PDB file of C-alpha atoms and ligand atoms in Angstrom:
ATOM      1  CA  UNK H   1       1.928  12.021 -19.130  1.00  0.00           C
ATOM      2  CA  UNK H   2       0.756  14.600 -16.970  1.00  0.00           C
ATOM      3  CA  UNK H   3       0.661  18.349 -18.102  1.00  0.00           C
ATOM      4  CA  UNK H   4       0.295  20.515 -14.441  1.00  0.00           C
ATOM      5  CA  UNK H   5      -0.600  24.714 -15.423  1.00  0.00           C
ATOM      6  CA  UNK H   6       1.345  27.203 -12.772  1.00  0.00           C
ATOM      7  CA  UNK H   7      -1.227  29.832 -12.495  1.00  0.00           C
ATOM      8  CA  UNK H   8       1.322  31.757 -10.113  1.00  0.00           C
ATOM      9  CA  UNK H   9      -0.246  35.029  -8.973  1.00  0.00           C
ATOM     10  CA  UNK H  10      -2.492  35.616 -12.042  1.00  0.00           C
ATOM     11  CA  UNK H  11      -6.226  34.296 -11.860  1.00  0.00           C
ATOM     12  CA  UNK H  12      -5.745  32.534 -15.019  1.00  0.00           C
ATOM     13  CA  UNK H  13      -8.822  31.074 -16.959  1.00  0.00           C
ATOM     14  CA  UNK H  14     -12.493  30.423 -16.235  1.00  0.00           C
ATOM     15  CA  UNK H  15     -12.242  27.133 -14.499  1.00  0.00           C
ATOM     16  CA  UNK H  16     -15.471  26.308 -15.756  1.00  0.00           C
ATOM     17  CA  UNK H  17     -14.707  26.631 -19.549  1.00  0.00           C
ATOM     18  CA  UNK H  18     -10.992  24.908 -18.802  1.00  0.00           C
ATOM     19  CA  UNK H  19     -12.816  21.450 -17.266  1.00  0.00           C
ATOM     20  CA  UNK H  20     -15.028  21.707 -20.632  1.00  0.00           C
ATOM     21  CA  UNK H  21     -12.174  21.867 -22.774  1.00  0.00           C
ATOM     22  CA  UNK H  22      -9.941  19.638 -20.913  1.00  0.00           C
ATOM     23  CA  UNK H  23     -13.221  16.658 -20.649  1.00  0.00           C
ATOM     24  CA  UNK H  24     -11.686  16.122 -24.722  1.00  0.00           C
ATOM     25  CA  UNK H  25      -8.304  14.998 -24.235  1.00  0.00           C
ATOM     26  CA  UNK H  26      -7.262  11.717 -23.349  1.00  0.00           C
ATOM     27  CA  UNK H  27      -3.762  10.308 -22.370  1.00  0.00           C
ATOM     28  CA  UNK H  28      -2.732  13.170 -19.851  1.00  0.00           C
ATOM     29  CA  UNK H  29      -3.774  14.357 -16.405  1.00  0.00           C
ATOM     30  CA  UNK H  30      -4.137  17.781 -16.603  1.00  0.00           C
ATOM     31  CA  UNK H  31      -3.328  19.059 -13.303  1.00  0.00           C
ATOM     32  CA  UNK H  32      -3.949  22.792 -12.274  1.00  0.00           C
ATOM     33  CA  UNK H  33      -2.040  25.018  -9.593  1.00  0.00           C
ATOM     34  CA  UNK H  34      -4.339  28.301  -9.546  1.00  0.00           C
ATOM     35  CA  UNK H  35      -3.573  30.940  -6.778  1.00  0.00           C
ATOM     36  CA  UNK H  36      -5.190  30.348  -2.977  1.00  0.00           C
ATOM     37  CA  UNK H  37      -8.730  32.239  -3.682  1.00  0.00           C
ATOM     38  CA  UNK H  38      -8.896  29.960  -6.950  1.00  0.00           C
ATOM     39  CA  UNK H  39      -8.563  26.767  -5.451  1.00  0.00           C
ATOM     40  CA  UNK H  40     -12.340  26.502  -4.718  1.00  0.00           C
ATOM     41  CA  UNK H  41     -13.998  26.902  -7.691  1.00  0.00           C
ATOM     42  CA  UNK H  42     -11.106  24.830  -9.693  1.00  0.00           C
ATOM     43  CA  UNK H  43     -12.151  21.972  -7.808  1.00  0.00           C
ATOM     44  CA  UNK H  44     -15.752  22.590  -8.055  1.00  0.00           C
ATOM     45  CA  UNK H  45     -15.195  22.761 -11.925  1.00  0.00           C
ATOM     46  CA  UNK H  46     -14.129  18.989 -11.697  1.00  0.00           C
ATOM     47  CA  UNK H  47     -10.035  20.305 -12.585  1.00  0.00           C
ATOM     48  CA  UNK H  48      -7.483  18.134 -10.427  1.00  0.00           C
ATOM     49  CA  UNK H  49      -6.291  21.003  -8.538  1.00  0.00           C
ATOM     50  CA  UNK H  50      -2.924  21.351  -6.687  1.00  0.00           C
ATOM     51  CA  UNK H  51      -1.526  24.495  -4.578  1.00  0.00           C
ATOM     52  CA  UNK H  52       1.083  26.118  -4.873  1.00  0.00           C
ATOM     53  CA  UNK H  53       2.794  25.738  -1.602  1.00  0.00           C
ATOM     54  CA  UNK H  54       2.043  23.449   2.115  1.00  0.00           C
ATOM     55  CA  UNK H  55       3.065  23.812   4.878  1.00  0.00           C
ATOM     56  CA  UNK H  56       4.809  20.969   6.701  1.00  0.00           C
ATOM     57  CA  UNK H  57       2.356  21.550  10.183  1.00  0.00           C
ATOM     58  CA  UNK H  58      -1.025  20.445   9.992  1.00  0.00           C
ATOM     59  CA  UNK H  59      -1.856  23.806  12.033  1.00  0.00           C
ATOM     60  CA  UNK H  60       0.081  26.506  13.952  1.00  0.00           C
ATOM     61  CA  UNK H  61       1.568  29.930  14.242  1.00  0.00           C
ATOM     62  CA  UNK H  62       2.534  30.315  10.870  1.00  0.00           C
ATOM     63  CA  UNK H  63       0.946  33.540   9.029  1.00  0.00           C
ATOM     64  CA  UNK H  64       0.301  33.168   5.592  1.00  0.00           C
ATOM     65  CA  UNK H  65       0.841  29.093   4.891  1.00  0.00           C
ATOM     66  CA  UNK H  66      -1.522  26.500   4.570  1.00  0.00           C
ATOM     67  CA  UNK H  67      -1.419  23.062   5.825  1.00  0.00           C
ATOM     68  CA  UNK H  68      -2.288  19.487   4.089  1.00  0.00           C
ATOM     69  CA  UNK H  69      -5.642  18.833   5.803  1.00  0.00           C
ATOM     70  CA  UNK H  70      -6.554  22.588   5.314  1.00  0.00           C
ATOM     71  CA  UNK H  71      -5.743  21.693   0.954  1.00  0.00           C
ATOM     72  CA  UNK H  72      -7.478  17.871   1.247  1.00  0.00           C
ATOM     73  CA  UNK H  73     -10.759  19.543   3.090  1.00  0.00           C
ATOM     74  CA  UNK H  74     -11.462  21.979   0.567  1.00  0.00           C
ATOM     75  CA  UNK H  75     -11.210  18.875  -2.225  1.00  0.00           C
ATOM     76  CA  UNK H  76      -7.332  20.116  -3.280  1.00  0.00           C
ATOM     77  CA  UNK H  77      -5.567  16.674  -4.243  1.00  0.00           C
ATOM     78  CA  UNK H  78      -1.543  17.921  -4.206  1.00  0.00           C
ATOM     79  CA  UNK H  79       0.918  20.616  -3.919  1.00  0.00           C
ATOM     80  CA  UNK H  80       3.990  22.616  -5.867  1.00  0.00           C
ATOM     81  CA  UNK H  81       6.913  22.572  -3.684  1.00  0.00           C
ATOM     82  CA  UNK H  82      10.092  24.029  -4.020  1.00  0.00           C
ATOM     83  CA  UNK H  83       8.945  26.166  -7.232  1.00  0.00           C
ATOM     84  CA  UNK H  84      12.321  28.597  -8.139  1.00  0.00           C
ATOM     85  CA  UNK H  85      10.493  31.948  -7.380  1.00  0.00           C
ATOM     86  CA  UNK H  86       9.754  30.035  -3.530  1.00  0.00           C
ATOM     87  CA  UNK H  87      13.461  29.667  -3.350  1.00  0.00           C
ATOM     88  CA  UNK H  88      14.259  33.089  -4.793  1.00  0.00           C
ATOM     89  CA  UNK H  89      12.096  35.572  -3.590  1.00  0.00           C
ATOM     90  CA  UNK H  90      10.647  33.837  -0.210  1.00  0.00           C
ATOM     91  CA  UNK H  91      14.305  32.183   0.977  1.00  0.00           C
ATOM     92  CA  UNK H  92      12.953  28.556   0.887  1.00  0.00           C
ATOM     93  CA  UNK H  93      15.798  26.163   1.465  1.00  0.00           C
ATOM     94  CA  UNK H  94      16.117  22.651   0.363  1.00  0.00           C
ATOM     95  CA  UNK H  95      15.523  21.342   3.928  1.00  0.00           C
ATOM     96  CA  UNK H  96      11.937  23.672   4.167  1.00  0.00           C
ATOM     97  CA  UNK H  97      11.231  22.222   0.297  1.00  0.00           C
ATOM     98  CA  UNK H  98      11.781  19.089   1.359  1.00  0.00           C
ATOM     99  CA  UNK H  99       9.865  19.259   5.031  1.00  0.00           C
ATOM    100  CA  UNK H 100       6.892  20.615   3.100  1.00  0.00           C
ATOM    101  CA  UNK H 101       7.070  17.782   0.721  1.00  0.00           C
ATOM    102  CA  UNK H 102       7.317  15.311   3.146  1.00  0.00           C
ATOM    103  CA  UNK H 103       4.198  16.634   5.166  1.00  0.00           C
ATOM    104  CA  UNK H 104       2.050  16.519   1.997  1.00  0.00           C
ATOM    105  CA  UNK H 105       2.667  13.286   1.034  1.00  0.00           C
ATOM    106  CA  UNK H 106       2.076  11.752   4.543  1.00  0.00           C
ATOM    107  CA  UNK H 107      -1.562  13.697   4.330  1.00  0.00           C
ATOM    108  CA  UNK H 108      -1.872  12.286   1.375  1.00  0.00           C
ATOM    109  CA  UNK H 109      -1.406  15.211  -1.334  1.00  0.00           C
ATOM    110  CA  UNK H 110      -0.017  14.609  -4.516  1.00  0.00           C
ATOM    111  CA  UNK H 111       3.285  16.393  -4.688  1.00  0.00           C
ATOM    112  CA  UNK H 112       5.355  17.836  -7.398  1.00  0.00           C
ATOM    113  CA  UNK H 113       8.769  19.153  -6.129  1.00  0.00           C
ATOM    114  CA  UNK H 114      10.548  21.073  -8.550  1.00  0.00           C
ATOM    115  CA  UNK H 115      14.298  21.412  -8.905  1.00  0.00           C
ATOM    116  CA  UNK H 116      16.475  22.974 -10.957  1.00  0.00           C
ATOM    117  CA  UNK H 117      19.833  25.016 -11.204  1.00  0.00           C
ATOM    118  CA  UNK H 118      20.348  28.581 -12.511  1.00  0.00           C
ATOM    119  CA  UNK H 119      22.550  29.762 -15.256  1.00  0.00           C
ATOM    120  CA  UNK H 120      25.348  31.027 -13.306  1.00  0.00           C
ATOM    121  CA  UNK H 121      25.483  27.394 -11.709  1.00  0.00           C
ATOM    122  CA  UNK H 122      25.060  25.755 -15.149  1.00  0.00           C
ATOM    123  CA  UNK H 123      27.968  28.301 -16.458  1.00  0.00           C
ATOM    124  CA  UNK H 124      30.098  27.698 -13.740  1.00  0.00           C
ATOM    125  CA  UNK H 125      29.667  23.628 -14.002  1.00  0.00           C
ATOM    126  CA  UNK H 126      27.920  23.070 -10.893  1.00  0.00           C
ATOM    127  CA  UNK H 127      24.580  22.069 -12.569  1.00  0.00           C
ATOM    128  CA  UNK H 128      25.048  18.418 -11.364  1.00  0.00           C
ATOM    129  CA  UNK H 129      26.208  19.224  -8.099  1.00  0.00           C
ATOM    130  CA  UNK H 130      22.851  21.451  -7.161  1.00  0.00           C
ATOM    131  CA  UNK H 131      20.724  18.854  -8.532  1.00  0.00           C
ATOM    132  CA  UNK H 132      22.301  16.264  -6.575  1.00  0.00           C
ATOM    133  CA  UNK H 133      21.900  18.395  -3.515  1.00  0.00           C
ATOM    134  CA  UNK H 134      18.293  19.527  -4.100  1.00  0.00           C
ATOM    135  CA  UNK H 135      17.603  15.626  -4.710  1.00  0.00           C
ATOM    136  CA  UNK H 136      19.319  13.889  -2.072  1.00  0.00           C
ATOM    137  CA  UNK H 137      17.474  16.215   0.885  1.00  0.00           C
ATOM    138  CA  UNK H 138      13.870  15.425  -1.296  1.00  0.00           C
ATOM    139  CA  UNK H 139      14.570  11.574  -1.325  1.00  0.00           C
ATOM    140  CA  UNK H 140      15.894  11.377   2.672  1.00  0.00           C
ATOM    141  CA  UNK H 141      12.649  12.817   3.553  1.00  0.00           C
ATOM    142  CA  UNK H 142      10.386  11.226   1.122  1.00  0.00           C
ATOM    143  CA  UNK H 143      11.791   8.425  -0.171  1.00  0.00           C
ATOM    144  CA  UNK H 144      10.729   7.026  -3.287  1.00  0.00           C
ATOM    145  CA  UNK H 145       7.265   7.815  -2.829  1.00  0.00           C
ATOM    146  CA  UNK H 146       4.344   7.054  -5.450  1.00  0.00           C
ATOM    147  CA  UNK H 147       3.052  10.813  -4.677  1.00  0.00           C
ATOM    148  CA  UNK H 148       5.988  11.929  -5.679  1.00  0.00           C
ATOM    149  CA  UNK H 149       6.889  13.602  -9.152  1.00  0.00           C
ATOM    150  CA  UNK H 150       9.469  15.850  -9.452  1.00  0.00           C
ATOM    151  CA  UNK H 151       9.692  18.589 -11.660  1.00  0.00           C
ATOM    152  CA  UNK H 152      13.401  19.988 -13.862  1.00  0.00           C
ATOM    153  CA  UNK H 153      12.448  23.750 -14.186  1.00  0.00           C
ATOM    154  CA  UNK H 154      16.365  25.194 -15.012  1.00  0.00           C
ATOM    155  CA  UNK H 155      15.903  28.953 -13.679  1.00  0.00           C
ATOM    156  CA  UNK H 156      17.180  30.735 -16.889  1.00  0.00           C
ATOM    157  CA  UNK H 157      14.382  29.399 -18.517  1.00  0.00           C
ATOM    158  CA  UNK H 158      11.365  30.084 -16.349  1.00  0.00           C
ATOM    159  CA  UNK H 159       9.263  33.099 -18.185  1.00  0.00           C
ATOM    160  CA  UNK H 160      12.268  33.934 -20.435  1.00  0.00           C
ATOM    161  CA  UNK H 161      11.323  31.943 -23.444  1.00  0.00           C
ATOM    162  CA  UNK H 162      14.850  30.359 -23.188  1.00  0.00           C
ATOM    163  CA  UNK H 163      13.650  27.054 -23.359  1.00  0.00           C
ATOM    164  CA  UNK H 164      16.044  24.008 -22.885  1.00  0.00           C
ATOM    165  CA  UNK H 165      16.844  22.045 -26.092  1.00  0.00           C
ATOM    166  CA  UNK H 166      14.992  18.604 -25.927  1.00  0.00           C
ATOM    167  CA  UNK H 167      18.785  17.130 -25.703  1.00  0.00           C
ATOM    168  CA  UNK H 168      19.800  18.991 -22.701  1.00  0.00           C
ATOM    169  CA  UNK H 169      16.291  18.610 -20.907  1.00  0.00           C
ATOM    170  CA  UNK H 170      16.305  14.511 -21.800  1.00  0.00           C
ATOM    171  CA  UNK H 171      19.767  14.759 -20.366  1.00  0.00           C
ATOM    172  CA  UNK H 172      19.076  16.514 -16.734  1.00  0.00           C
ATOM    173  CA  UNK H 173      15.509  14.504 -16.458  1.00  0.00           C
ATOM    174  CA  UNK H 174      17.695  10.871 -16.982  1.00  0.00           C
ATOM    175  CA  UNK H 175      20.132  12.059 -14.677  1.00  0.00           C
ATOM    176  CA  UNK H 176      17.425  13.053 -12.506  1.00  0.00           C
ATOM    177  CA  UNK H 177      15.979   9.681 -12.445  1.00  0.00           C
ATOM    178  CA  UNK H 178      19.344   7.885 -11.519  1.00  0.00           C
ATOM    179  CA  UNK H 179      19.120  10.098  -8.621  1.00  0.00           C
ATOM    180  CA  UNK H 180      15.577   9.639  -7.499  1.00  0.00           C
ATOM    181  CA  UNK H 181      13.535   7.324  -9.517  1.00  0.00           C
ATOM    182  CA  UNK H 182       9.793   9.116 -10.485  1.00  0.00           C
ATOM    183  CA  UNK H 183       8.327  10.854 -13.317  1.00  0.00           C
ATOM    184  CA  UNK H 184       9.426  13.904 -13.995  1.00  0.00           C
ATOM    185  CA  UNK H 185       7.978  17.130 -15.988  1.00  0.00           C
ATOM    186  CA  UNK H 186      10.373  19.452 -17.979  1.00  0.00           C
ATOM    187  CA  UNK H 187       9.807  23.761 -16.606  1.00  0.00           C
ATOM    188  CA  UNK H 188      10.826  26.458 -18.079  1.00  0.00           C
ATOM    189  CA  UNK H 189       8.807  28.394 -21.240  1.00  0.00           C
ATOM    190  CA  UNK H 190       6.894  25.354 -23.007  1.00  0.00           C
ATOM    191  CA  UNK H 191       4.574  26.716 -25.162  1.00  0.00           C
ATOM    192  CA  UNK H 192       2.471  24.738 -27.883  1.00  0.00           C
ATOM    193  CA  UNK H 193       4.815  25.669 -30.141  1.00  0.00           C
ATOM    194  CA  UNK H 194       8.136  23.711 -28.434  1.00  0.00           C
ATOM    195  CA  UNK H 195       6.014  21.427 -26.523  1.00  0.00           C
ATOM    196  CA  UNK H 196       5.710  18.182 -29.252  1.00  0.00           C
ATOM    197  CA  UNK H 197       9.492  17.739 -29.053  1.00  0.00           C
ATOM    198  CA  UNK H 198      10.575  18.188 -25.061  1.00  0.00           C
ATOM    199  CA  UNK H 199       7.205  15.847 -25.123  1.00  0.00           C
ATOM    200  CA  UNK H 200       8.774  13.363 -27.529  1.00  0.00           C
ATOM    201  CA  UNK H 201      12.114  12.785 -24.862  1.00  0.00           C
ATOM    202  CA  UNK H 202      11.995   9.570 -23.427  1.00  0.00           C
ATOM    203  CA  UNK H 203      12.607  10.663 -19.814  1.00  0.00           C
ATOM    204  CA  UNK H 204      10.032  13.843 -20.417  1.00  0.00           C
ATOM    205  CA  UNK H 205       7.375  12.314 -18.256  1.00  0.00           C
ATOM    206  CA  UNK H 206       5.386  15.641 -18.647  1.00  0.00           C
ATOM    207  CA  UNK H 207       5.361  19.577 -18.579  1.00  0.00           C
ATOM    208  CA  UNK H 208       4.826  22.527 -15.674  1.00  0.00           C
ATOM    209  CA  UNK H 209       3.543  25.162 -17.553  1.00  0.00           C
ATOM    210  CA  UNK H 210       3.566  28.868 -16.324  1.00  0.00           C
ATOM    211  CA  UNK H 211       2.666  31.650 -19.135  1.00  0.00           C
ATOM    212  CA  UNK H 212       1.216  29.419 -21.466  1.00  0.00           C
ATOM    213  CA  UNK H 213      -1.246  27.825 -18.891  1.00  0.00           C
ATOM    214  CA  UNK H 214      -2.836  30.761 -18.240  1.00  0.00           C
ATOM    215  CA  UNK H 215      -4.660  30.695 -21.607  1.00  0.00           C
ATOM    216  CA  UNK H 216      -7.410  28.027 -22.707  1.00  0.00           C
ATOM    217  CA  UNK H 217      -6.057  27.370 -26.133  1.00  0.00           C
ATOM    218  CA  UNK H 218      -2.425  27.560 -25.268  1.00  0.00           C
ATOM    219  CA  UNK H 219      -3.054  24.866 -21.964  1.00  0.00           C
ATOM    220  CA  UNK H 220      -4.855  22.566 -24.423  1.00  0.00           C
ATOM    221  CA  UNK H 221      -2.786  22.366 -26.919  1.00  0.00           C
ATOM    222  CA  UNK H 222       0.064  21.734 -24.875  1.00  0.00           C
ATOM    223  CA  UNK H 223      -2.744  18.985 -23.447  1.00  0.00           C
ATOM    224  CA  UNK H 224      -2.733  17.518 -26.442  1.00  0.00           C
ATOM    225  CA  UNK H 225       0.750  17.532 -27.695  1.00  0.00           C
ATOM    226  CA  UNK H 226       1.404  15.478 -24.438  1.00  0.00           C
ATOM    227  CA  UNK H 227      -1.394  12.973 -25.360  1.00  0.00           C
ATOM    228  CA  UNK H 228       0.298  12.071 -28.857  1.00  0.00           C
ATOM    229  CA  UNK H 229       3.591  11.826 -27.953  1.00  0.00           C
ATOM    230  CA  UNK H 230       3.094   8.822 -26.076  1.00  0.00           C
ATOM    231  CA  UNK H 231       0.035   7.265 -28.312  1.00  0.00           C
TER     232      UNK H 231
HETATM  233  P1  PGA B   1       6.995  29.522 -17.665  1.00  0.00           P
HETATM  234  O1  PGA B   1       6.994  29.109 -16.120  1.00  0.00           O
HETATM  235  O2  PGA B   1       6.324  28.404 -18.434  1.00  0.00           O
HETATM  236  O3  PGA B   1       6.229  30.800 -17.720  1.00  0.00           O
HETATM  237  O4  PGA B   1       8.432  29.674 -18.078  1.00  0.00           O
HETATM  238  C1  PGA B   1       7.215  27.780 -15.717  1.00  0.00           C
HETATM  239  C2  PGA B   1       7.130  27.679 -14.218  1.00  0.00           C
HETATM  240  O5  PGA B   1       7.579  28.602 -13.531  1.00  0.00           O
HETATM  241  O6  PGA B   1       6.610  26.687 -13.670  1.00  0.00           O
END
């Protein structure tokens, strides 16, 4: 089980106090992905710390990225790729997603990649089609890596509070897996409150959390719903 906090760009809580709380629950790694001038003093705090982005050079001409060895020097262990508000807002294909994905696990980062298909592509029945997509240019660079753990974050519910139904997200994580074979964490609004039964899914390897990570009580207690459901 692994429970991973998307800090996005908010500086989220006092790593400090986090790694204290967190040092109480078993079963899970906790994994968080605090914003660049965060990463520091996450990792100094003990917190297995991930970015939120890599680049696929190790250095270069390229304003505003950061590179694996840049990440493993300052003690960072992995990296988001391919979050849905990369691909949105910043234009990042599936072939970039994937390049950066590849890059980090050959450093060797940790990588979550996250897919995942929006509602007018779920409406208009093309849900398995983007996943397959989005998958198939992951695995040809990757392979079946042991770094690798994907992420199913559907785009209509990121930050809405329209979370999936445990059904739907048990259905896209197994046909996830027939796809491309690793663990993969269910996106999109968990909060403590929904958490237990997305947790309880046989495929639900584990949650990305956005809002609700940015909040002590709200991260642990998502902690620790993902700790019982597989005890
Ligand atoms: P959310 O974000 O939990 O706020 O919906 C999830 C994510 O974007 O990773």
């Amino acid at each position: 089980m692994i429970v991973a906090g998307n800090w996005k760009m908010f500086a989220g809580p006092d790593p400090r106090m986090l790694a204290e709380r967190l040092a109480g629950v078993d079963g899970v790694d906790a994994i968080v992905c605090p914003p660049y001038t965060e990463l520091a003093a996450c990792v100094e705090a003990g917190l297995t710390t991930y970015a939120q982005n890599v680049h696929w050079e190790p250095e270069g001409a390229y304003t505003g990225e950061i590179s694996a060895p840049m990440l493993l020097a300052l003690g960072v262990r992995g990296a988001l790729v391919g979050h849905s508000e990369r691909r949105q807002y910043f234009g990042e294909t599936d072939a970039a997603v994937a390049r950066r994905a590849r890059a980090a696990l050959a450093a060797g980062l940790g990588v979550i990649a996250c897919v995942g298909e929006t509602q007018e592509e779920r409406d208009s029945g093309d849900m398995e089609t983007v996943l397959r997509v989005q998958l198939a240019v992951i695995r040809e660079e990757c392979g079946i890596d042991d770094g690798l753990v994907l992420a199913y974050e559907p785009v209509w519910a990121i930050g809405t509070g329209q979370v999936a139904t445990p059904e739907l997200a048990q259905e896209a994580h197994a046909f996830i897996k027939s796809l491309l074979d690793r663990p993969v964490l269910y996106g999109g609004s968990v909060k403590p409150g929904n958490a237990a039964e997305l947790l309880a899914q046989p495929d639900v390897d584990g949650a990305l959390v956005g809002g609700a990570s940015l909040e002590i009580d709200s991260f642990l207690s998502i902690c620790e719903a993902a700790a019982r459901s597989r005890s």
